[in-house]
Short mmCIF file of C-alpha atoms and ligand atoms in Angstrom, two decimals:
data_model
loop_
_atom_site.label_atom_id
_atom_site.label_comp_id
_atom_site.label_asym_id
_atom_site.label_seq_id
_atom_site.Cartn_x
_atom_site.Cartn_y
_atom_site.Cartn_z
CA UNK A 1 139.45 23.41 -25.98
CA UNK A 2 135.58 24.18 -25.38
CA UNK A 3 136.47 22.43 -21.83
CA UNK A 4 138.65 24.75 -20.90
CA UNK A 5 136.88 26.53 -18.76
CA UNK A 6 135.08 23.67 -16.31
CA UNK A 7 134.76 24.84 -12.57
CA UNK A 8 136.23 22.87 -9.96
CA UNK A 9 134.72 20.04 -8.65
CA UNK A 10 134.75 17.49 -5.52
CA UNK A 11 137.16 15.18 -5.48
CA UNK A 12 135.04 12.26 -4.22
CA UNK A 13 132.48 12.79 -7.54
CA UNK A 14 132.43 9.47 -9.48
CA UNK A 15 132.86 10.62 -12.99
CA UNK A 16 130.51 8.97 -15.18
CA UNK A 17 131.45 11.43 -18.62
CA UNK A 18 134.31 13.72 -18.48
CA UNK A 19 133.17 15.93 -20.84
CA UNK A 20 130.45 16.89 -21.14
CA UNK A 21 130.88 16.38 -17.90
CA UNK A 22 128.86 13.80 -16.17
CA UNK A 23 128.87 13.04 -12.06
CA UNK A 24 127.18 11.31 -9.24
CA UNK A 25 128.07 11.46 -5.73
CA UNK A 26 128.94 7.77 -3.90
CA UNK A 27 126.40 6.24 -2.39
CA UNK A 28 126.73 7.01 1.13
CA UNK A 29 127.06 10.48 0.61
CA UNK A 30 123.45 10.53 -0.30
CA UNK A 31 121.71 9.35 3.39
CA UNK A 32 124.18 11.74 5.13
CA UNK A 33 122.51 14.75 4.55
CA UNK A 34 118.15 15.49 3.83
CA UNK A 35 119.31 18.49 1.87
CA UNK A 36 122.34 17.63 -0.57
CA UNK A 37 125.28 20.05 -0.22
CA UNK A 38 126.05 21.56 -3.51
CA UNK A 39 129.21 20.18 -4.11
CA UNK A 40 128.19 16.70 -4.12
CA UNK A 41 125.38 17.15 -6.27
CA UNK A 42 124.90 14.94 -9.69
CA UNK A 43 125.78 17.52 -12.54
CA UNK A 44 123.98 16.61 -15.77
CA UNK A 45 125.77 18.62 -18.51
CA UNK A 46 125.13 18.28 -22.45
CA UNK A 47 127.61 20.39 -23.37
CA UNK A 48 130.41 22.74 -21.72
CA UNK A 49 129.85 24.90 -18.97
CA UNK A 50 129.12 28.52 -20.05
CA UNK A 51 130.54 31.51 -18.60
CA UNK A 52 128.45 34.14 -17.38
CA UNK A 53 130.86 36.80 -15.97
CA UNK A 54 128.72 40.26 -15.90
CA UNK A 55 125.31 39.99 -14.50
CA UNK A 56 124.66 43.65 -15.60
CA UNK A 57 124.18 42.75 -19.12
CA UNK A 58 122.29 39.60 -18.17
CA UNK A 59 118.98 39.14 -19.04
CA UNK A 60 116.37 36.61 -20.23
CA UNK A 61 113.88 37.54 -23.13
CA UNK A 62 110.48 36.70 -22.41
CA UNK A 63 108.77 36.10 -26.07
CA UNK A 64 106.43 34.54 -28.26
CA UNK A 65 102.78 34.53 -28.05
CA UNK A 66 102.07 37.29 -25.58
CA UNK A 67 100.82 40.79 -25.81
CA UNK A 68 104.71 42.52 -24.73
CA UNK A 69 108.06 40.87 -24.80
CA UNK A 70 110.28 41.88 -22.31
CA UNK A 71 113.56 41.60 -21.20
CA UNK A 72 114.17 40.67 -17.20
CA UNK A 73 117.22 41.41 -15.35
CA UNK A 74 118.33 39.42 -12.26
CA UNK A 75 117.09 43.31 -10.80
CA UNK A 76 113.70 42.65 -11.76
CA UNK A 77 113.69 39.20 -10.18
CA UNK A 78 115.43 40.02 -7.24
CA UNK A 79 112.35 42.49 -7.16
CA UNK A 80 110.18 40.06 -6.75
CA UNK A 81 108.73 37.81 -4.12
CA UNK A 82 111.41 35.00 -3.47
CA UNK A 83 110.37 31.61 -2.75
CA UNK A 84 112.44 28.55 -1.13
CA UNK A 85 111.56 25.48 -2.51
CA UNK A 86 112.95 22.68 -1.39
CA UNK A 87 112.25 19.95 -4.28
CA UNK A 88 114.32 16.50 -5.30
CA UNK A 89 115.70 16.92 -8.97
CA UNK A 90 116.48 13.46 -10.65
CA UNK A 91 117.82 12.89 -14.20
CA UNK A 92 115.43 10.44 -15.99
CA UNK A 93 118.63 8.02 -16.92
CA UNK A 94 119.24 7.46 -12.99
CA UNK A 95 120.04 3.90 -12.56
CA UNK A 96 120.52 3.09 -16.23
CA UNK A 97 123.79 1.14 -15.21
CA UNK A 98 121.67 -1.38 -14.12
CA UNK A 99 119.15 -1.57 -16.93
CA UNK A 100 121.94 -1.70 -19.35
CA UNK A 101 122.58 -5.49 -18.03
CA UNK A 102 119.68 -6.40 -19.56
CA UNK A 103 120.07 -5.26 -22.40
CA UNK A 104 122.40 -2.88 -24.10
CA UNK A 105 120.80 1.04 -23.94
CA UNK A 106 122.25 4.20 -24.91
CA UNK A 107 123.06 6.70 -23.27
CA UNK A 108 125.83 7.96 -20.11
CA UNK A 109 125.55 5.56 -17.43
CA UNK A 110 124.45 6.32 -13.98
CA UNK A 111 124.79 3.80 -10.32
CA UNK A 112 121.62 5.16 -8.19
CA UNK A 113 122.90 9.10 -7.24
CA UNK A 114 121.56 10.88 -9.86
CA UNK A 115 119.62 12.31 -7.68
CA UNK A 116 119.70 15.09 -5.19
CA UNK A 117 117.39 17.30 -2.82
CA UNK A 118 118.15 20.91 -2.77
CA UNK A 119 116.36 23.96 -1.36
CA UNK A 120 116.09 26.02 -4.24
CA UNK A 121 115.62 29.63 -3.78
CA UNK A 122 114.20 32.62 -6.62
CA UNK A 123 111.02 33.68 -8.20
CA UNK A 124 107.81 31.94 -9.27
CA UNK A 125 107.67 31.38 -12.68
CA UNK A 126 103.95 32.35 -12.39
CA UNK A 127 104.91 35.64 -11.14
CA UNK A 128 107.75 36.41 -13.79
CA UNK A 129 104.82 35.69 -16.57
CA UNK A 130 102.33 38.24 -15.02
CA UNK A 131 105.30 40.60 -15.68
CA UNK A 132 104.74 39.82 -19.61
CA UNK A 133 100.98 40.67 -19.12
CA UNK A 134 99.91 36.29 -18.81
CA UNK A 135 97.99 36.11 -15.31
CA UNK A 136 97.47 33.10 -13.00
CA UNK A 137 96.27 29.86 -14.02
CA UNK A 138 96.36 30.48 -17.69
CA UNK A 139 96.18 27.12 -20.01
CA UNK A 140 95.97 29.25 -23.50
CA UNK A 141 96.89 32.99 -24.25
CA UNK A 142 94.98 35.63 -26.38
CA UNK A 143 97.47 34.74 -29.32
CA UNK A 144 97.32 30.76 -28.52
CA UNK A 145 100.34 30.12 -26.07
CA UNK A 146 100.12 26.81 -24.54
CA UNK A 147 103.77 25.76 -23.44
CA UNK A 148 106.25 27.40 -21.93
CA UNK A 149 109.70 26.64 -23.49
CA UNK A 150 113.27 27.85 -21.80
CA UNK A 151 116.08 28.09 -23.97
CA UNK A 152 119.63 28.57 -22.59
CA UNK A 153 122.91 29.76 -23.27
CA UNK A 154 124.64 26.66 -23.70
CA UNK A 155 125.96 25.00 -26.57
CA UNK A 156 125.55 20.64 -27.12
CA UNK A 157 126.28 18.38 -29.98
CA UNK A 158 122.60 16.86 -30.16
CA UNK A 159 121.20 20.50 -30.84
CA UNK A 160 124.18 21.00 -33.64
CA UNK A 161 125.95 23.40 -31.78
CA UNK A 162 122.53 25.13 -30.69
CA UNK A 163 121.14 25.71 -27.10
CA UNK A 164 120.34 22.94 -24.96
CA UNK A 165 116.04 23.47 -24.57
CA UNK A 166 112.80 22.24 -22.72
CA UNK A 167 109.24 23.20 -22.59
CA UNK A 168 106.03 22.79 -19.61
CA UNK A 169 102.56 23.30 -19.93
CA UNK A 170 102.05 27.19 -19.60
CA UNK A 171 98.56 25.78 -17.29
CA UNK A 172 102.12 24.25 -14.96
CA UNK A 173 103.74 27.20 -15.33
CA UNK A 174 101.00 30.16 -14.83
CA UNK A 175 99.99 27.45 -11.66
CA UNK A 176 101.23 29.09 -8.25
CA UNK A 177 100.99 25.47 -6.27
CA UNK A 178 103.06 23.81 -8.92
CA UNK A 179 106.26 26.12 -7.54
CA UNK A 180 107.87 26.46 -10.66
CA UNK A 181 110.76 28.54 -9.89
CA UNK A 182 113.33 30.52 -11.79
CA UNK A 183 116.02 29.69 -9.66
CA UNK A 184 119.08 31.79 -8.42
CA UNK A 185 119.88 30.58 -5.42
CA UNK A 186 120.86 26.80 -4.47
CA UNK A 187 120.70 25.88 -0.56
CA UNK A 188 120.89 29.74 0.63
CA UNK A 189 124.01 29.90 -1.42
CA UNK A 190 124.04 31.75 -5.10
CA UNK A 191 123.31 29.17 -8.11
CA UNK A 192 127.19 28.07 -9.41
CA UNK A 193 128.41 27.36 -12.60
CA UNK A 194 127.81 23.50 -13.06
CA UNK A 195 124.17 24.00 -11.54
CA UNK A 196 122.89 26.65 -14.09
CA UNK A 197 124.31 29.93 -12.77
CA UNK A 198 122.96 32.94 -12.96
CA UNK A 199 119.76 31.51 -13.37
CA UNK A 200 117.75 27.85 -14.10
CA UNK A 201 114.24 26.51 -14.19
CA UNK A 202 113.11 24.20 -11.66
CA UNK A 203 110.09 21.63 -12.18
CA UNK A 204 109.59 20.17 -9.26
CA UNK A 205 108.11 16.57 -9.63
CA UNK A 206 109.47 16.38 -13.61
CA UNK A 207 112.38 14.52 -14.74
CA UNK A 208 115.40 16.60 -14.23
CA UNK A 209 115.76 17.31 -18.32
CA UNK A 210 113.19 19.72 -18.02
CA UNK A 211 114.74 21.90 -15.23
CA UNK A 212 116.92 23.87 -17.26
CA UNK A 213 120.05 25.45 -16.28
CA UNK A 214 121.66 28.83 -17.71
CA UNK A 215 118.38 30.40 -18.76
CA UNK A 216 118.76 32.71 -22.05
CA UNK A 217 115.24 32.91 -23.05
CA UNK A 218 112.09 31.83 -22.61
CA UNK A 219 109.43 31.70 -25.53
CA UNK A 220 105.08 31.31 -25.02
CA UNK A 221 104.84 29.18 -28.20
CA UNK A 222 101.80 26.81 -29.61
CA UNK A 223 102.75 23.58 -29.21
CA UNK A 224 105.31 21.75 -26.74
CA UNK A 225 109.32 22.30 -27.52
CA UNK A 226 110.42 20.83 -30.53
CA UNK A 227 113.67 20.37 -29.70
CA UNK A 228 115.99 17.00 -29.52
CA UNK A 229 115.49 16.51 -25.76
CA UNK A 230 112.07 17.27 -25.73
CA UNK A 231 111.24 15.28 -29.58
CA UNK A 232 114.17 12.75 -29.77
CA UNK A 233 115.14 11.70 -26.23
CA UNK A 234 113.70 11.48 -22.78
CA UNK A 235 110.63 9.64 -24.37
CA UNK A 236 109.32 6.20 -22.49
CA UNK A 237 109.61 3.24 -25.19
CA UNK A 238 108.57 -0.42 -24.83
CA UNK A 239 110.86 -3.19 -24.56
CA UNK A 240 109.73 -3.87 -28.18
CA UNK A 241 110.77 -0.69 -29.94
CA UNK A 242 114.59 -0.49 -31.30
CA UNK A 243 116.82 1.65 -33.21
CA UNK A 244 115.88 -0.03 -36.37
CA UNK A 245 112.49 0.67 -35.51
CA UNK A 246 112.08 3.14 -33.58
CA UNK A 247 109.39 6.23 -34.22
CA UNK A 248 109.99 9.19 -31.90
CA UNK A 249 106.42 11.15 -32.58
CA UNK A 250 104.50 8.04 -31.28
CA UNK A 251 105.40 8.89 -27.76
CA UNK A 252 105.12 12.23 -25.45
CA UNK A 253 108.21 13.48 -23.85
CA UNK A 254 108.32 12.53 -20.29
CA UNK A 255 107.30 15.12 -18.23
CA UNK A 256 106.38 13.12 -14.10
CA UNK A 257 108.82 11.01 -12.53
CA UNK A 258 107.35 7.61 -11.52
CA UNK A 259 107.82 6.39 -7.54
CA UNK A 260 111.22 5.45 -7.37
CA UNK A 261 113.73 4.50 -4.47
CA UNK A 262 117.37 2.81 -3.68
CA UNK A 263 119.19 1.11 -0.80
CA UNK A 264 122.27 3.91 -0.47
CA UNK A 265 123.63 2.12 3.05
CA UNK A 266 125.06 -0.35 1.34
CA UNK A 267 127.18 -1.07 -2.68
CA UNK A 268 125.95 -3.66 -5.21
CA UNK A 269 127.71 -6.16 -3.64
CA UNK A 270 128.80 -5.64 0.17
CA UNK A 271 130.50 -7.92 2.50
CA UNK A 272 129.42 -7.66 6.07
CA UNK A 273 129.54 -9.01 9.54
CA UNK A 274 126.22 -11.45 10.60
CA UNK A 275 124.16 -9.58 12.57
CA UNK A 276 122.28 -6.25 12.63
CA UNK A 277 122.42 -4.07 9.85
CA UNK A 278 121.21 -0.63 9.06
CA UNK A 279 119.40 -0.75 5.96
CA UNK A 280 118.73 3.43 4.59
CA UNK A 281 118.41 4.80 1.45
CA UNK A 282 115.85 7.43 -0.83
CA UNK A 283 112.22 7.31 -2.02
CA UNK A 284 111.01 9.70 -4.22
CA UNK A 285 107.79 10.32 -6.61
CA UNK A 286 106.79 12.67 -9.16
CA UNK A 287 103.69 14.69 -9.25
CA UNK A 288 103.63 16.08 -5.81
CA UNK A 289 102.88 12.91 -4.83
CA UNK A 290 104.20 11.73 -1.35
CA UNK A 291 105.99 8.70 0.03
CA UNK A 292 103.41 6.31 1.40
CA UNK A 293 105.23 3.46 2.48
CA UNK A 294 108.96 1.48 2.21
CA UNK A 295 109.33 -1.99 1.84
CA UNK A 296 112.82 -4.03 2.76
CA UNK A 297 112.92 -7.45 2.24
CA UNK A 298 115.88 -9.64 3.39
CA UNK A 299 115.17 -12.40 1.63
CA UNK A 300 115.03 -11.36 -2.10
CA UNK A 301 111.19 -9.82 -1.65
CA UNK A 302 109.91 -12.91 -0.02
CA UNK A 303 109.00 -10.86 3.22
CA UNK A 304 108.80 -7.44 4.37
CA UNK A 305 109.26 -5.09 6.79
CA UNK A 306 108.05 -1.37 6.48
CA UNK A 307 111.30 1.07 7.10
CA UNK A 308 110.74 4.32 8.74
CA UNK A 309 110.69 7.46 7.32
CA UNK A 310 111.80 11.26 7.64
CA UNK A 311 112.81 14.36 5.87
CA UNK A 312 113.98 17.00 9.04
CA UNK A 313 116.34 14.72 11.25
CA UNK A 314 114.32 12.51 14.15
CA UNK A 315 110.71 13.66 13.03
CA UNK A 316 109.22 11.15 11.56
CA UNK A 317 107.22 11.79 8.29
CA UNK A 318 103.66 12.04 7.27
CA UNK A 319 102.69 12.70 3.67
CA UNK A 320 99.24 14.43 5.13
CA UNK A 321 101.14 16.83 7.09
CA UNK A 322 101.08 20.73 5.47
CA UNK A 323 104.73 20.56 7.07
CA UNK A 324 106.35 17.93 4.87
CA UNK A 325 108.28 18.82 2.01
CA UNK A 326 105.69 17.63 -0.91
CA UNK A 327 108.39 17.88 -3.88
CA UNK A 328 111.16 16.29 -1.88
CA UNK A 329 112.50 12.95 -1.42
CA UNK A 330 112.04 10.89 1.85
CA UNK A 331 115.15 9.08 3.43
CA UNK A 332 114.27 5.56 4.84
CA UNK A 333 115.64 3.54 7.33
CA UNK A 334 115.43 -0.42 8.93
CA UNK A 335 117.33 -1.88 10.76
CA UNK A 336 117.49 -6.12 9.98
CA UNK A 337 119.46 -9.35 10.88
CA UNK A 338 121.48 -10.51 8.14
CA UNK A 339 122.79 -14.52 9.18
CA UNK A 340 123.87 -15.10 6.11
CA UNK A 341 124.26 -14.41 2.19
CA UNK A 342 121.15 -12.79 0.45
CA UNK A 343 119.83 -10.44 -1.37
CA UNK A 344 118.25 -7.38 0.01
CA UNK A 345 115.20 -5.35 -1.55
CA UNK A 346 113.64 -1.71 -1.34
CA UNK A 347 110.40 -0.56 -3.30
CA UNK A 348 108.52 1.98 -2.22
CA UNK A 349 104.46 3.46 -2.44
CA UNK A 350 103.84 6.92 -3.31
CA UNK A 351 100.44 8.34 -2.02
CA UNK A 352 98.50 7.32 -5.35
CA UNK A 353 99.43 3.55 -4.47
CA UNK A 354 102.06 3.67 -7.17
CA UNK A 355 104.07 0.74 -6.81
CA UNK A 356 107.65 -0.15 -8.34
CA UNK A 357 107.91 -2.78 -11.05
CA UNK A 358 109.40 -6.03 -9.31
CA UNK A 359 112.17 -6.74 -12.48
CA UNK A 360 113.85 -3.90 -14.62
CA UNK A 361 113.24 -6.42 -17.90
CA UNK A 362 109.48 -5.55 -17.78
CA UNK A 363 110.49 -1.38 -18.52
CA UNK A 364 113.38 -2.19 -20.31
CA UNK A 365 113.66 0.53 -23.02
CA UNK A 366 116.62 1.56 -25.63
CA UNK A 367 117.19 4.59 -24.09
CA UNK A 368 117.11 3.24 -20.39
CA UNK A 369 115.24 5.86 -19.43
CA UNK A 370 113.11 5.57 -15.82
CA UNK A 371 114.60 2.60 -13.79
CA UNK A 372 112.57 2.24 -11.20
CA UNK A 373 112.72 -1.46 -10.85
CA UNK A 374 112.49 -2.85 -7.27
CA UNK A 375 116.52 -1.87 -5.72
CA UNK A 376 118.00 -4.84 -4.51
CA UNK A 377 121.86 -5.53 -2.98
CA UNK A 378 123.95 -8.57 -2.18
CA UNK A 379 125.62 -9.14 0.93
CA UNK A 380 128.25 -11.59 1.64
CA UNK A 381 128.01 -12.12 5.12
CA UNK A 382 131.52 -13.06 7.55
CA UNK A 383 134.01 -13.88 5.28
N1 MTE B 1 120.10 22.51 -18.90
C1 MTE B 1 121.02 22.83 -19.82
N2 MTE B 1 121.08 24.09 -20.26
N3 MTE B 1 121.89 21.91 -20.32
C2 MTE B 1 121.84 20.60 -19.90
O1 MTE B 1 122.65 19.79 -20.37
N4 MTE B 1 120.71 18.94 -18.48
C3 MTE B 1 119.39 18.60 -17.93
C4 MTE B 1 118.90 19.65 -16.97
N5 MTE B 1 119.07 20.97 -17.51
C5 MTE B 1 120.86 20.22 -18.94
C6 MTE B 1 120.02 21.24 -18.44
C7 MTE B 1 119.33 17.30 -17.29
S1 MTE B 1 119.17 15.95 -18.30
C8 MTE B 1 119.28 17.17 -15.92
S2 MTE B 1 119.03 15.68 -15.20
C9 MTE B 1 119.45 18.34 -15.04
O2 MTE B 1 119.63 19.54 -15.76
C10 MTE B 1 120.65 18.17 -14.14
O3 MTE B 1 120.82 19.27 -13.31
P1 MTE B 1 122.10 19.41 -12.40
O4 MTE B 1 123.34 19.27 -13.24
O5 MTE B 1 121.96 20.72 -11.74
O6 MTE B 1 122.04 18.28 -11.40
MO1 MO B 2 118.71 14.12 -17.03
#
């Protein structure tokens, strides 16, 4: 079959799609590490995994509306200045499980690990395009380029058979500070198969849809990527709008993820002993935009405490500080007295004052896109 060819994977992966295949690391496995191994991952596939075997006859075309198309070889990337990035990717449908017991959605559903902060290592985007003759901090070319769409080799059932695609603002993409990478490397190690090998896009800050993997071309065109993902998916509805009524142009494709974060210390429903309890999990905005504050509330978001926060093990972290990691999550931690059954809470404040909605029926939306709702567990405490 078109699966035939999958790479291997880690056995402790919760499967939520076999294929395409569909995965999200358990819960715990999250808070164990700031930078997520590889292996445990969440892998986001639309289709089968391609095989690139000979990186000598791989290139991408750069094309469109620019002066001279050009094809780049992983030489001429190599060539150039490489860049480690470390970033948080997150697919726009995390958490959908939960939104889905609102209300029915469509779409593959995902517990709160579709997520994952990498250091991601290859060339700036903004320098590959100089290459093609489009300097810095362009918003429009000579010939009218304003978007920046990557095309790749795979193959998905939404596209009819055609390449999965995504497109950014070529002002995003010709920006330096907005570290848009074309990525070959994956913590230190080379990109593999499942995460986009040889080569992906990474948009740090943007739902994980526009990040794409297996890079075949990339095209300067007019207006944004008209493609399904881009057109017919990944777009933020009201709770009014339905698949009998539904109008895909009235909305933008989502492009920033909204402040999000999750308990990870603990499953939907835990039983514990009374007494102390380590409470740690992720926050995460999109934009750039840093962690401000955490919130845990013991008492179903009654009252608060403010967790503590880091990135690099014991120091804690400061969203001013030119050392942080701007496009990467922040791990949180309390530690609280649980005497009996309740309900425990995390929301978090990114740096704009963002704040997460309190109840996931206010954003409900058919595709259960962008859960951010206020994460809350039960315990069942000594029995
Ligand atoms: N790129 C291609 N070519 N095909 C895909 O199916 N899925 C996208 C994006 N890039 C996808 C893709 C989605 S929806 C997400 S969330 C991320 O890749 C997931 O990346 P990962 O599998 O490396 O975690
Ligand atoms: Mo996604």
């Amino acid at each position: 079959s078109e699966y035939s060819q999958e790479p291997p994977r880690h056995p402790s992966l919760v499967i939520n799609a076999k294929e395409p295949f569909n995965a999200e690391p358990p819960r715990s496995a999250l808070v164990s590490s700031y930078v997520t191994p590889v292996d445990l991952f969440y892998k986001r596939n639309h289709g089968p995994i391609p095989l690139v075997d000979d990186l000598d006859s791989y290139y991408v075309t750069i094309d469109g509306l620019i002066e001279g198309p050009k094809k780049i070889s992983m030489r001429d990337l190599w060539a150039l200045p490489k860049y480690s990035v470390t970033a948080t990717l997150q697919c726009a449908g995390n958490r959908r499980t939960a939104m889905s017991k609102v209300r029915k959605v469509r779409g593959v559903g995902w517990d709160i690990s579709a997520l994952g902060n990498a250091v991601w290592g290859g060339a700036k985007l903004a320098d590959v395009l100089e290459l093609v003759g489009v300097p810095k901090l362009t918003s429009v070319t000579r010939s009218g380029g304003k978007h920046v769409e990557f095309v790749s080799v795979d193959r998905c059932k939404e596209e009819n058979g055609g390449p999965y695609k995504a497109s950014i603002p070529l002002s995003q993409a010709t920006n330096p500070d907005a570290d848009v990478l074309l990525a070959y490397e994956m913590n230190g190690e080379t990109l593999n198969r499942d995460h986009g090998y040889p080569l992906r896009g990474v948009v740090p800050g943007v739902i994980g849809a526009r990040s794409v993997k297996w890079l075949d071309s990339i095209n300067i065109i007019s207006e944004e990527c008209q493609g399904f993902f881009m057109q017919k998916d990944y777009k933020m509805f009201p709770p009014t709008v339905n698949w009998d009524n539904i109008d895909w142009s009235t909305r933008k494709p989502q492009m920033d993820f909204p402040v999000q974060c999750a308990i990870c210390s603990l499953e939907d429903v835990n039983a514990i002993q009374p007494g102390k309890v380590k409470v740690s999990g992720y926050a995460t905005s999109g934009g750039g935009r840093g962690i401000e504050r955490v919130d845990i509330s013991i008492n179903g978001g009654k009252n608060w405490v403010e967790a503590s926060r880091y990135q690099k093990d014991g120091i804690p972290y400061d969203s001013n500080d030119i050392c942080s990691d701007k496009w990467a999550w922040v791990l949180f931690e309390a530690t609280v007295d649980i005497p009996h059954d309740t309900e425990i809470v995390a929301k978090a404040v990114d740096t704009a004052a963002n704040v997460q909605p309190e109840n996931v029926e206010t954003i409900w939306n058919l595709r259960g896109i962008l859960n951010t709702s206020w994460h809350r567990v039960q315990v069942r405490v000594g029995h």
